[in-house]
């Protein structure tokens, strides 16, 4: 009985070792499996993951219109105050005065890319962008204004 | 001795010998000159070999881990090891204050010297051997077990707990696994009836021992590979270094060229172990011969003998690297279990079977 267990142990362990060697051997002979990204060389063809969080951006359409209503939900949601929204009163064509954003200040140097602002936004005005090459020589350049100059609120977002 | 065929290492060696004999009349001087030439050639060869093995190891590791490996310095990163060596050359050879300075500086030298001494009896090609000693197998196993002195010396003199633990582990490991290596080598010594490496190679002219000796020799071969992996302190038996536990083990305190010498001796050991395995079990420089097929044997003879030797050696080097990048490290008690409860009893029984095989002629 002891001898049977002993020999059984040897064969089962050899089998498990060979299983491991089979996997590494497979990788060794199948070089197309290599996952290394040769980053600075493949910049042109680099594909980031869909859910990658590079920075907060505010998409604008072709008429220079964004979807931000200036509700400041993102500013409240931000855990480290990277977002600051400055609002202004704007006279509409029908004569009414409404709150609109003046500047959407986003401080990339403070951002932890936690995605809470994007989750908080009720009108899907901000999303996470894919760009990740943010290095600059001056820290001030990391303070960004997300709404384009003279941009407007898109029709029908506020209702 | 066969007449050396043209364009072989043997004819080159004979040619140089004849030329030196003409130039130098004094016999002692001639011998010393030849020794120096051989030594320099061997040193250059081993250093270049270590460059290649280092590169090979990094590439094999990378491919097995689905990475690319070194690919910046030189074509496909082939000069990476040269760059690393240059870096190590320029680093400060630091000796810690609390260390035993003499032993600390002596240890890397002992490691390299013991590794290089073991290269002497290896037959690189047909009739091309530095020292055809008649107890070659014994000599190699005796010399290679001396490496533990260098490791213990390094570990003790560093005055560092990690180094000492690593060195002590290495002592336990090498002393235990030496037994299995010896016993698995003895199987072939029994079958071939000689301790001389050149005669062992000659005895495989009609088939390598791993085929002629079938199952018992295959068992001995597997045991030899496992035990020699442990003997040269490579993963999965690298308890001596164990980066995660011991921050490098016995060479924790070493830097610069002294560290490079440990690395050098590690790779020379890897080469020696593979070369011995290739010589003993896979026929050394002997081409692949099948007994009753003269035409096939003749074709195989056209491949130069050094190609056969290095092909087999690098095949075994590759297998040992394959082990390293597949298996997790053993614990020290598991390591000793493996040796004393499995490898040693199996090799003892195996020797019994091989002896019976040799007496009754059950091999081919």
Short mmCIF file of C-alpha atoms in Angstrom, two decimals:
data_model
loop_
_atom_site.label_atom_id
_atom_site.label_comp_id
_atom_site.label_asym_id
_atom_site.label_seq_id
_atom_site.Cartn_x
_atom_site.Cartn_y
_atom_site.Cartn_z
CA UNK A 1 0.00 0.00 0.00
CA UNK A 2 2.82 2.35 0.91
CA UNK A 3 4.67 1.50 -2.29
CA UNK A 4 1.54 2.07 -4.33
CA UNK A 5 1.08 5.55 -2.84
CA UNK A 6 4.77 6.29 -3.28
CA UNK A 7 4.83 5.42 -6.96
CA UNK A 8 1.45 7.05 -7.48
CA UNK A 9 2.86 10.26 -5.95
CA UNK A 10 5.81 10.21 -8.31
CA UNK A 11 3.69 9.78 -11.39
CA UNK A 12 1.09 12.36 -10.41
CA UNK A 13 3.79 14.92 -9.62
CA UNK A 14 5.57 14.25 -12.90
CA UNK A 15 2.26 14.69 -14.66
CA UNK A 16 1.59 18.02 -12.97
CA UNK A 17 5.10 19.24 -13.75
CA UNK A 18 4.68 18.28 -17.39
CA UNK A 19 1.37 20.14 -17.49
CA UNK A 20 3.20 23.30 -16.44
CA UNK A 21 5.98 22.71 -18.92
CA UNK A 22 3.44 22.18 -21.66
CA UNK A 23 2.00 25.64 -21.07
CA UNK A 24 5.35 27.44 -21.04
CA UNK A 25 6.44 25.34 -24.00
CA UNK A 26 3.32 26.44 -25.85
CA UNK A 27 4.12 30.09 -25.16
CA UNK A 28 7.74 29.57 -26.20
CA UNK A 29 6.74 28.15 -29.55
CA UNK A 30 3.85 30.54 -30.20
CA UNK A 31 5.48 33.95 -30.32
CA UNK A 32 2.30 35.59 -31.58
CA UNK A 33 0.96 35.31 -28.03
CA UNK A 34 3.42 37.97 -26.84
CA UNK A 35 1.53 40.76 -25.11
CA UNK A 36 4.33 43.32 -24.83
CA UNK A 37 3.44 46.79 -26.13
CA UNK A 38 6.54 48.44 -27.58
CA UNK A 39 5.14 51.77 -26.52
CA UNK A 40 7.05 54.64 -28.05
CA UNK A 41 7.49 52.66 -31.28
CA UNK A 42 3.86 51.69 -31.72
CA UNK A 43 2.42 55.10 -30.92
CA UNK A 44 0.71 55.27 -34.28
CA UNK A 45 -1.12 51.99 -33.91
CA UNK A 46 -1.56 52.02 -30.15
CA UNK A 47 -5.03 50.87 -29.12
CA UNK A 48 -6.13 51.70 -25.60
CA UNK A 49 -8.75 49.71 -23.75
CA UNK A 50 -12.29 50.99 -24.03
CA UNK A 51 -12.62 51.72 -20.33
CA UNK A 52 -9.19 53.32 -20.02
CA UNK A 53 -9.32 56.62 -18.09
CA UNK A 54 -6.80 59.08 -19.41
CA UNK A 55 -8.38 62.46 -18.65
CA UNK A 56 -11.75 64.13 -18.33
CA UNK A 57 -12.94 65.65 -21.58
CA UNK A 58 -16.08 67.45 -22.63
CA UNK A 59 -17.23 66.40 -26.09
CA UNK A 60 -18.46 69.16 -28.36
CA UNK A 61 -20.46 68.67 -31.52
CA UNK A 62 -19.75 70.29 -34.88
CA UNK A 63 -21.71 73.47 -33.95
CA UNK A 64 -19.42 74.02 -30.96
CA UNK A 65 -22.13 72.89 -28.56
CA UNK A 66 -21.62 70.87 -25.39
CA UNK A 67 -24.08 69.17 -23.05
CA UNK A 68 -23.00 70.75 -19.76
CA UNK A 69 -25.84 72.52 -17.95
CA UNK A 70 -23.64 73.80 -15.16
CA UNK A 71 -25.45 71.82 -12.46
CA UNK A 72 -22.15 71.31 -10.59
CA UNK A 73 -22.93 67.67 -9.71
CA UNK A 74 -19.45 66.73 -10.87
CA UNK A 75 -17.86 69.42 -8.75
CA UNK A 76 -19.66 68.05 -5.70
CA UNK A 77 -18.80 64.47 -6.59
CA UNK A 78 -15.11 65.12 -7.05
CA UNK A 79 -13.29 63.84 -3.95
CA UNK A 80 -10.25 66.11 -4.32
CA UNK A 81 -11.72 69.22 -5.88
CA UNK A 82 -10.20 68.88 -9.30
CA UNK A 83 -13.25 70.42 -10.94
CA UNK A 84 -14.38 73.99 -10.57
CA UNK A 85 -17.34 75.33 -12.48
CA UNK A 86 -17.80 79.04 -12.94
CA UNK A 87 -21.31 79.96 -14.05
CA UNK A 88 -22.83 83.08 -15.51
CA UNK A 89 -26.33 84.38 -16.25
CA UNK A 90 -27.03 84.40 -19.95
CA UNK A 91 -29.95 86.12 -21.69
CA UNK A 92 -31.77 83.69 -23.97
CA UNK A 93 -33.33 84.72 -27.34
CA UNK A 94 -36.78 84.71 -25.67
CA UNK A 95 -35.59 87.23 -23.10
CA UNK A 96 -35.31 84.86 -20.13
CA UNK A 97 -32.12 84.73 -18.10
CA UNK A 98 -30.63 81.31 -17.52
CA UNK A 99 -27.61 79.87 -15.76
CA UNK A 100 -24.92 78.75 -18.16
CA UNK A 101 -21.32 77.69 -17.64
CA UNK A 102 -18.65 80.26 -18.13
CA UNK A 103 -15.61 78.05 -17.60
CA UNK A 104 -15.31 74.39 -16.71
CA UNK A 105 -11.95 74.26 -14.93
CA UNK A 106 -10.40 70.81 -14.71
CA UNK A 107 -7.15 70.33 -12.82
CA UNK A 108 -5.44 67.31 -14.28
CA UNK A 109 -2.59 67.51 -11.76
CA UNK A 110 -5.03 66.81 -8.91
CA UNK A 111 -7.21 64.27 -10.68
CA UNK A 112 -7.05 60.64 -9.56
CA UNK A 113 -9.11 59.36 -12.52
CA UNK A 114 -11.70 57.86 -10.19
CA UNK A 115 -14.52 58.38 -12.70
CA UNK A 116 -16.94 59.74 -10.03
CA UNK A 117 -17.59 62.97 -11.93
CA UNK A 118 -18.56 61.07 -15.07
CA UNK A 119 -20.89 58.88 -13.01
CA UNK A 120 -22.43 61.91 -11.33
CA UNK A 121 -23.13 63.87 -14.50
CA UNK A 122 -26.86 63.75 -15.27
CA UNK A 123 -26.52 64.94 -18.86
CA UNK A 124 -23.48 62.94 -20.01
CA UNK A 125 -21.58 66.12 -20.65
CA UNK A 126 -18.20 64.82 -19.57
CA UNK A 127 -16.51 61.53 -20.40
CA UNK A 128 -13.14 59.93 -19.79
CA UNK A 129 -10.75 60.38 -22.70
CA UNK A 130 -8.10 57.97 -23.95
CA UNK A 131 -5.17 60.39 -24.13
CA UNK A 132 -2.51 59.64 -21.55
CA UNK A 133 0.60 61.52 -22.63
CA UNK A 134 0.09 64.48 -20.32
CA UNK A 135 3.64 65.35 -19.35
CA UNK A 136 4.44 69.07 -19.57
CA UNK A 137 7.26 71.23 -18.27
CA UNK A 138 5.02 73.66 -16.43
CA UNK A 139 2.47 72.56 -13.87
CA UNK A 140 0.17 75.43 -14.84
CA UNK A 141 -0.51 73.78 -18.17
CA UNK A 142 -2.27 70.97 -16.37
CA UNK A 143 -5.07 73.31 -15.35
CA UNK A 144 -7.44 72.96 -18.26
CA UNK A 145 -10.61 74.65 -19.36
CA UNK A 146 -12.81 71.99 -20.86
CA UNK A 147 -15.47 74.04 -22.62
CA UNK A 148 -14.32 75.52 -25.89
CA UNK A 149 -14.35 79.32 -26.36
CA UNK A 150 -17.79 80.62 -27.35
CA UNK A 151 -19.34 77.20 -27.00
CA UNK A 152 -23.04 76.85 -26.28
CA UNK A 153 -25.30 74.43 -24.50
CA UNK A 154 -26.83 71.92 -26.85
CA UNK A 155 -30.55 72.32 -27.52
CA UNK A 156 -32.83 70.06 -25.55
CA UNK A 157 -30.36 68.98 -22.86
CA UNK A 158 -31.81 71.11 -20.12
CA UNK A 159 -35.42 69.91 -20.41
CA UNK B 1 43.50 7.45 -32.28
CA UNK B 2 41.82 7.97 -35.63
CA UNK B 3 43.49 10.16 -38.18
CA UNK B 4 41.98 13.61 -37.83
CA UNK B 5 39.73 14.56 -40.69
CA UNK B 6 40.55 17.84 -42.49
CA UNK B 7 38.76 20.98 -41.34
CA UNK B 8 38.15 19.74 -37.84
CA UNK B 9 39.23 21.10 -34.48
CA UNK B 10 41.45 18.08 -34.02
CA UNK B 11 43.47 18.83 -37.16
CA UNK B 12 43.71 22.49 -36.14
CA UNK B 13 45.07 21.48 -32.75
CA UNK B 14 47.56 19.04 -34.27
CA UNK B 15 48.64 21.70 -36.77
CA UNK B 16 49.29 24.28 -34.06
CA UNK B 17 51.11 21.68 -32.01
CA UNK B 18 53.39 20.75 -34.93
CA UNK B 19 54.09 24.41 -35.68
CA UNK B 20 54.95 25.17 -32.05
CA UNK B 21 57.21 22.12 -31.91
CA UNK B 22 59.20 23.58 -34.78
CA UNK B 23 59.39 27.01 -33.19
CA UNK B 24 60.16 25.94 -29.61
CA UNK B 25 62.76 23.24 -29.07
CA UNK B 26 62.61 23.10 -25.27
CA UNK B 27 59.99 20.51 -24.23
CA UNK B 28 58.99 22.13 -20.94
CA UNK B 29 58.70 25.53 -22.57
CA UNK B 30 56.59 24.00 -25.32
CA UNK B 31 54.23 22.48 -22.80
CA UNK B 32 53.93 25.71 -20.83
CA UNK B 33 53.26 27.69 -24.01
CA UNK B 34 50.58 25.27 -25.06
CA UNK B 35 49.00 25.41 -21.63
CA UNK B 36 48.89 29.20 -21.75
CA UNK B 37 47.39 29.18 -25.23
CA UNK B 38 44.78 26.63 -24.17
CA UNK B 39 43.99 28.59 -21.03
CA UNK B 40 43.51 31.85 -22.89
CA UNK B 41 41.38 30.18 -25.55
CA UNK B 42 39.27 28.53 -22.86
CA UNK B 43 38.81 31.79 -20.97
CA UNK B 44 37.74 33.66 -24.09
CA UNK B 45 35.47 30.80 -25.09
CA UNK B 46 33.83 30.62 -21.67
CA UNK B 47 33.27 34.36 -21.43
CA UNK B 48 31.71 34.43 -24.88
CA UNK B 49 29.67 31.38 -23.96
CA UNK B 50 28.41 33.13 -20.86
CA UNK B 51 27.40 36.15 -22.93
CA UNK B 52 25.46 33.83 -25.15
CA UNK B 53 23.92 31.87 -22.29
CA UNK B 54 22.90 35.08 -20.55
CA UNK B 55 21.25 36.33 -23.69
CA UNK B 56 19.62 32.96 -24.30
CA UNK B 57 18.31 32.81 -20.75
CA UNK B 58 16.74 36.24 -20.96
CA UNK B 59 15.15 35.53 -24.30
CA UNK B 60 13.86 32.11 -23.26
CA UNK B 61 12.50 33.62 -20.05
CA UNK B 62 10.79 36.38 -21.98
CA UNK B 63 9.20 34.11 -24.55
CA UNK B 64 7.95 31.74 -21.88
CA UNK B 65 6.43 34.66 -19.98
CA UNK B 66 4.84 36.06 -23.18
CA UNK B 67 7.26 38.98 -23.22
CA UNK B 68 9.77 40.20 -25.79
CA UNK B 69 12.89 40.29 -23.66
CA UNK B 70 15.91 42.50 -24.40
CA UNK B 71 15.42 44.14 -27.79
CA UNK B 72 17.15 47.52 -27.64
CA UNK B 73 20.93 47.02 -27.53
CA UNK B 74 22.14 45.60 -30.81
CA UNK B 75 20.06 43.56 -33.23
CA UNK B 76 17.27 41.86 -31.28
CA UNK B 77 19.01 42.90 -28.06
CA UNK B 78 21.96 40.59 -28.66
CA UNK B 79 24.46 43.03 -27.18
CA UNK B 80 22.47 43.48 -23.98
CA UNK B 81 24.77 41.22 -21.97
CA UNK B 82 27.84 43.05 -23.28
CA UNK B 83 26.28 46.30 -22.10
CA UNK B 84 25.48 44.77 -18.72
CA UNK B 85 29.04 43.54 -18.35
CA UNK B 86 30.39 46.98 -19.20
CA UNK B 87 28.11 48.46 -16.58
CA UNK B 88 29.35 45.99 -13.99
CA UNK B 89 32.95 46.76 -14.95
CA UNK B 90 32.48 50.43 -14.17
CA UNK B 91 30.76 49.83 -10.85
CA UNK B 92 32.59 50.14 -7.59
CA UNK B 93 33.80 46.82 -6.18
CA UNK B 94 32.52 47.52 -2.71
CA UNK B 95 33.70 45.52 0.31
CA UNK B 96 31.49 45.98 3.37
CA UNK B 97 33.16 47.25 6.51
CA UNK B 98 32.17 44.35 8.74
CA UNK B 99 33.14 41.72 6.20
CA UNK B 100 36.07 39.36 6.43
CA UNK B 101 37.92 41.16 3.65
CA UNK B 102 40.29 38.40 2.58
CA UNK B 103 37.65 35.67 2.32
CA UNK B 104 35.16 38.12 0.85
CA UNK B 105 37.45 38.89 -2.06
CA UNK B 106 38.65 35.30 -2.40
CA UNK B 107 35.20 33.71 -2.71
CA UNK B 108 34.29 34.87 -6.25
CA UNK B 109 37.67 33.71 -7.47
CA UNK B 110 37.19 30.27 -5.98
CA UNK B 111 33.78 30.00 -7.57
CA UNK B 112 35.10 30.82 -11.03
CA UNK B 113 38.20 28.66 -10.69
CA UNK B 114 36.25 25.58 -9.60
CA UNK B 115 33.79 26.08 -12.44
CA UNK B 116 36.55 26.46 -14.99
CA UNK B 117 38.51 23.48 -13.72
CA UNK B 118 35.56 21.24 -14.43
CA UNK B 119 35.66 22.20 -18.11
CA UNK B 120 39.03 20.50 -18.61
CA UNK B 121 37.99 16.89 -19.34
CA UNK B 122 35.01 17.75 -21.55
CA UNK B 123 35.31 16.52 -25.14
CA UNK B 124 34.18 19.40 -27.33
CA UNK B 125 34.59 17.60 -30.64
CA UNK B 126 36.09 14.47 -32.06
CA UNK B 127 39.65 14.08 -30.68
CA UNK B 128 39.41 17.60 -29.28
CA UNK B 129 39.72 17.55 -25.55
CA UNK B 130 41.87 19.60 -23.22
CA UNK B 131 42.70 16.84 -20.77
CA UNK B 132 41.66 13.27 -21.43
CA UNK B 133 42.06 12.13 -17.85
CA UNK B 134 41.20 8.48 -17.23
CA UNK B 135 38.91 9.30 -14.30
CA UNK B 136 37.06 12.13 -16.04
CA UNK B 137 33.64 11.43 -14.51
CA UNK B 138 35.06 11.25 -11.00
CA UNK B 139 37.12 14.39 -11.59
CA UNK B 140 34.14 16.44 -12.74
CA UNK B 141 31.90 15.37 -9.88
CA UNK B 142 34.69 16.00 -7.38
CA UNK B 143 35.51 19.46 -8.72
CA UNK B 144 31.90 20.59 -9.09
CA UNK B 145 31.13 19.78 -5.46
CA UNK B 146 33.92 22.16 -4.46
CA UNK B 147 31.75 25.08 -5.56
CA UNK B 148 29.99 24.87 -2.20
CA UNK B 149 33.20 26.08 -0.53
CA UNK B 150 33.06 29.27 -2.56
CA UNK B 151 29.41 29.78 -1.71
CA UNK B 152 29.92 29.12 2.00
CA UNK B 153 32.93 31.42 1.99
CA UNK B 154 30.96 34.21 0.33
CA UNK B 155 28.03 33.75 2.69
CA UNK B 156 30.14 33.63 5.83
CA UNK B 157 32.50 36.47 5.04
CA UNK B 158 29.75 38.89 3.99
CA UNK B 159 28.74 39.29 7.63
CA UNK B 160 25.14 39.38 6.56
CA UNK B 161 22.35 37.16 7.84
CA UNK B 162 20.76 36.72 4.45
CA UNK B 163 24.05 35.66 2.94
CA UNK B 164 24.74 33.20 5.71
CA UNK B 165 21.29 31.60 5.49
CA UNK B 166 21.66 31.32 1.73
CA UNK B 167 25.08 29.76 2.02
CA UNK B 168 23.95 27.26 4.66
CA UNK B 169 21.00 26.24 2.54
CA UNK B 170 23.34 25.80 -0.37
CA UNK B 171 25.57 23.57 1.72
CA UNK B 172 22.67 21.29 2.64
CA UNK B 173 21.46 21.29 -0.93
CA UNK B 174 24.72 20.55 -2.73
CA UNK B 175 25.80 17.86 -0.28
CA UNK B 176 22.47 16.05 -0.66
CA UNK B 177 22.11 16.30 -4.40
CA UNK B 178 25.71 15.30 -5.00
CA UNK B 179 24.64 11.76 -4.11
CA UNK B 180 21.99 11.49 -6.77
CA UNK B 181 24.29 12.97 -9.39
CA UNK B 182 27.00 10.48 -8.53
CA UNK B 183 24.61 7.54 -8.57
CA UNK B 184 23.08 8.50 -11.89
CA UNK B 185 26.55 8.92 -13.42
CA UNK B 186 27.53 5.52 -12.07
CA UNK B 187 24.79 3.85 -14.12
CA UNK B 188 26.60 4.82 -17.30
CA UNK B 189 29.99 4.03 -15.82
CA UNK B 190 28.67 0.52 -15.16
CA UNK B 191 27.32 0.17 -18.68
CA UNK B 192 30.31 1.62 -20.52
CA UNK B 193 32.89 0.18 -18.13
CA UNK B 194 35.00 3.33 -18.05
CA UNK B 195 35.39 6.58 -16.17
CA UNK B 196 37.18 8.22 -19.07
CA UNK B 197 34.91 10.65 -20.91
CA UNK B 198 36.41 9.94 -24.34
CA UNK B 199 35.87 6.20 -23.87
CA UNK B 200 32.31 6.77 -22.70
CA UNK B 201 31.70 8.73 -25.89
CA UNK B 202 33.34 5.97 -27.98
CA UNK B 203 31.10 3.38 -26.34
CA UNK B 204 28.10 5.19 -27.81
CA UNK B 205 29.19 4.83 -31.44
CA UNK B 206 26.39 2.35 -32.14
CA UNK B 207 23.73 4.30 -30.27
CA UNK B 208 23.54 6.75 -27.40
CA UNK B 209 23.19 5.31 -23.93
CA UNK B 210 19.80 6.85 -23.48
CA UNK B 211 18.57 4.60 -26.31
CA UNK B 212 20.81 1.62 -25.66
CA UNK B 213 20.07 1.54 -21.95
CA UNK B 214 16.33 2.26 -22.39
CA UNK B 215 14.17 2.67 -19.25
CA UNK B 216 16.78 2.56 -16.42
CA UNK B 217 19.05 5.00 -18.24
CA UNK B 218 16.15 7.32 -18.98
CA UNK B 219 15.34 7.30 -15.25
CA UNK B 220 18.99 8.00 -14.47
CA UNK B 221 18.98 10.83 -17.04
CA UNK B 222 15.91 12.46 -15.53
CA UNK B 223 17.40 12.15 -12.04
CA UNK B 224 20.66 13.62 -13.29
CA UNK B 225 18.89 16.61 -14.82
CA UNK B 226 16.85 17.26 -11.66
CA UNK B 227 19.78 16.80 -9.31
CA UNK B 228 22.17 18.88 -11.39
CA UNK B 229 19.64 21.69 -11.56
CA UNK B 230 19.72 21.62 -7.78
CA UNK B 231 23.49 21.32 -7.72
CA UNK B 232 24.02 24.50 -9.72
CA UNK B 233 21.47 26.37 -7.58
CA UNK B 234 19.08 27.20 -10.36
CA UNK B 235 15.34 27.61 -9.99
CA UNK B 236 13.26 25.75 -8.89
CA UNK B 237 16.07 24.92 -6.46
CA UNK B 238 17.52 28.42 -6.12
CA UNK B 239 17.06 28.58 -2.37
CA UNK B 240 20.58 29.90 -2.12
CA UNK B 241 19.64 33.10 -3.88
CA UNK B 242 15.88 33.23 -3.31
CA UNK B 243 15.47 36.88 -4.23
CA UNK B 244 12.13 37.25 -2.48
CA UNK B 245 13.26 35.82 0.85
CA UNK B 246 16.98 36.43 1.00
CA UNK B 247 17.52 39.45 -1.31
CA UNK B 248 20.08 37.51 -3.31
CA UNK B 249 21.41 35.03 -0.76
CA UNK B 250 25.14 34.53 -0.70
CA UNK B 251 25.86 37.32 -3.18
CA UNK B 252 23.74 39.96 -1.47
CA UNK B 253 26.78 42.04 -0.53
CA UNK B 254 28.63 41.69 -3.80
CA UNK B 255 28.68 44.35 -6.48
CA UNK B 256 30.49 45.13 -9.67
CA UNK B 257 32.94 42.64 -11.11
CA UNK B 258 32.85 40.36 -8.08
CA UNK B 259 29.15 39.91 -8.63
CA UNK B 260 29.80 39.35 -12.33
CA UNK B 261 32.17 36.54 -11.41
CA UNK B 262 29.41 34.75 -9.51
CA UNK B 263 27.22 35.15 -12.55
CA UNK B 264 30.02 33.86 -14.77
CA UNK B 265 30.51 30.79 -12.61
CA UNK B 266 26.78 30.16 -12.55
CA UNK B 267 26.63 30.06 -16.32
CA UNK B 268 29.81 28.00 -16.64
CA UNK B 269 28.28 25.53 -14.20
CA UNK B 270 25.14 25.43 -16.29
CA UNK B 271 27.24 24.68 -19.36
CA UNK B 272 29.29 22.01 -17.60
CA UNK B 273 26.28 20.21 -16.25
CA UNK B 274 24.65 20.23 -19.65
CA UNK B 275 27.85 19.16 -21.37
CA UNK B 276 28.31 16.27 -18.94
CA UNK B 277 24.72 15.17 -19.40
CA UNK B 278 25.17 15.40 -23.17
CA UNK B 279 28.43 13.47 -23.05
CA UNK B 280 27.31 10.74 -20.70
CA UNK B 281 23.75 10.12 -21.79
CA UNK B 282 23.43 11.60 -25.27
CA UNK B 283 26.75 10.57 -26.76
CA UNK B 284 28.77 13.80 -26.63
CA UNK B 285 30.10 14.58 -30.10
CA UNK B 286 28.94 11.19 -31.40
CA UNK B 287 26.48 11.62 -34.28
CA UNK B 288 23.08 10.02 -34.12
CA UNK B 289 23.54 6.46 -35.30
CA UNK B 290 20.96 3.75 -35.79
CA UNK B 291 22.57 0.31 -35.69
CA UNK B 292 21.46 -1.27 -38.95
CA UNK B 293 21.14 1.74 -41.24
CA UNK B 294 24.63 2.47 -42.65
CA UNK B 295 23.35 5.01 -45.19
CA UNK B 296 21.57 7.03 -42.49
CA UNK B 297 24.63 6.83 -40.24
CA UNK B 298 26.82 8.07 -43.08
CA UNK B 299 24.61 11.11 -43.65
CA UNK B 300 24.70 11.86 -39.92
CA UNK B 301 28.52 11.68 -39.98
CA UNK B 302 28.60 14.67 -42.34
CA UNK B 303 27.39 16.96 -39.56
CA UNK B 304 30.57 18.10 -37.77
CA UNK B 305 31.15 16.57 -34.37
CA UNK B 306 31.31 19.91 -32.53
CA UNK B 307 27.84 20.70 -33.90
CA UNK B 308 26.54 17.51 -32.37
CA UNK B 309 28.17 18.30 -29.05
CA UNK B 310 26.91 21.86 -28.84
CA UNK B 311 23.51 20.93 -30.19
CA UNK B 312 22.99 18.39 -27.44
CA UNK B 313 24.49 20.66 -24.79
CA UNK B 314 22.24 23.56 -25.68
CA UNK B 315 19.27 21.25 -25.83
CA UNK B 316 19.89 20.36 -22.19
CA UNK B 317 20.62 23.99 -21.31
CA UNK B 318 17.26 24.83 -22.81
CA UNK B 319 15.52 22.14 -20.76
CA UNK B 320 17.09 23.46 -17.56
CA UNK B 321 16.00 26.99 -18.49
CA UNK B 322 12.56 25.64 -19.23
CA UNK B 323 12.45 24.26 -15.67
CA UNK B 324 13.52 27.59 -14.30
CA UNK B 325 10.78 29.58 -15.96
CA UNK B 326 8.02 27.07 -15.28
CA UNK B 327 8.32 25.73 -11.76
CA UNK B 328 7.87 27.60 -8.49
CA UNK B 329 10.64 27.43 -5.93
CA UNK B 330 10.67 24.58 -3.40
CA UNK B 331 10.76 25.10 0.32
CA UNK B 332 13.92 23.82 2.04
CA UNK B 333 12.11 20.86 3.63
CA UNK B 334 10.46 19.99 0.32
CA UNK B 335 13.87 20.18 -1.31
CA UNK B 336 15.41 17.73 1.13
CA UNK B 337 12.32 15.50 0.95
CA UNK B 338 12.68 15.27 -2.79
CA UNK B 339 16.29 14.22 -2.53
CA UNK B 340 16.26 11.84 0.43
CA UNK B 341 12.83 10.30 0.00
CA UNK B 342 12.53 10.16 -3.76
CA UNK B 343 15.64 10.71 -5.88
CA UNK B 344 18.09 8.77 -3.73
CA UNK B 345 16.02 5.58 -3.21
CA UNK B 346 15.00 5.58 -6.85
CA UNK B 347 18.57 5.94 -8.04
CA UNK B 348 19.72 3.16 -5.71
CA UNK B 349 17.11 0.75 -7.07
CA UNK B 350 17.96 1.98 -10.52
CA UNK B 351 21.64 1.17 -10.06
CA UNK B 352 20.69 -2.34 -9.03
CA UNK B 353 18.64 -2.76 -12.20
CA UNK B 354 21.39 -1.30 -14.37
CA UNK B 355 23.97 -3.60 -12.81
CA UNK B 356 21.77 -6.60 -13.55
CA UNK B 357 21.29 -5.22 -17.05
CA UNK B 358 25.02 -4.91 -17.59
CA UNK B 359 25.71 -8.42 -16.26
CA UNK B 360 22.99 -10.16 -18.25
CA UNK B 361 23.42 -7.96 -21.31
CA UNK B 362 19.84 -6.68 -21.40
CA UNK B 363 20.85 -3.47 -23.12
CA UNK B 364 21.27 -3.05 -26.84
#
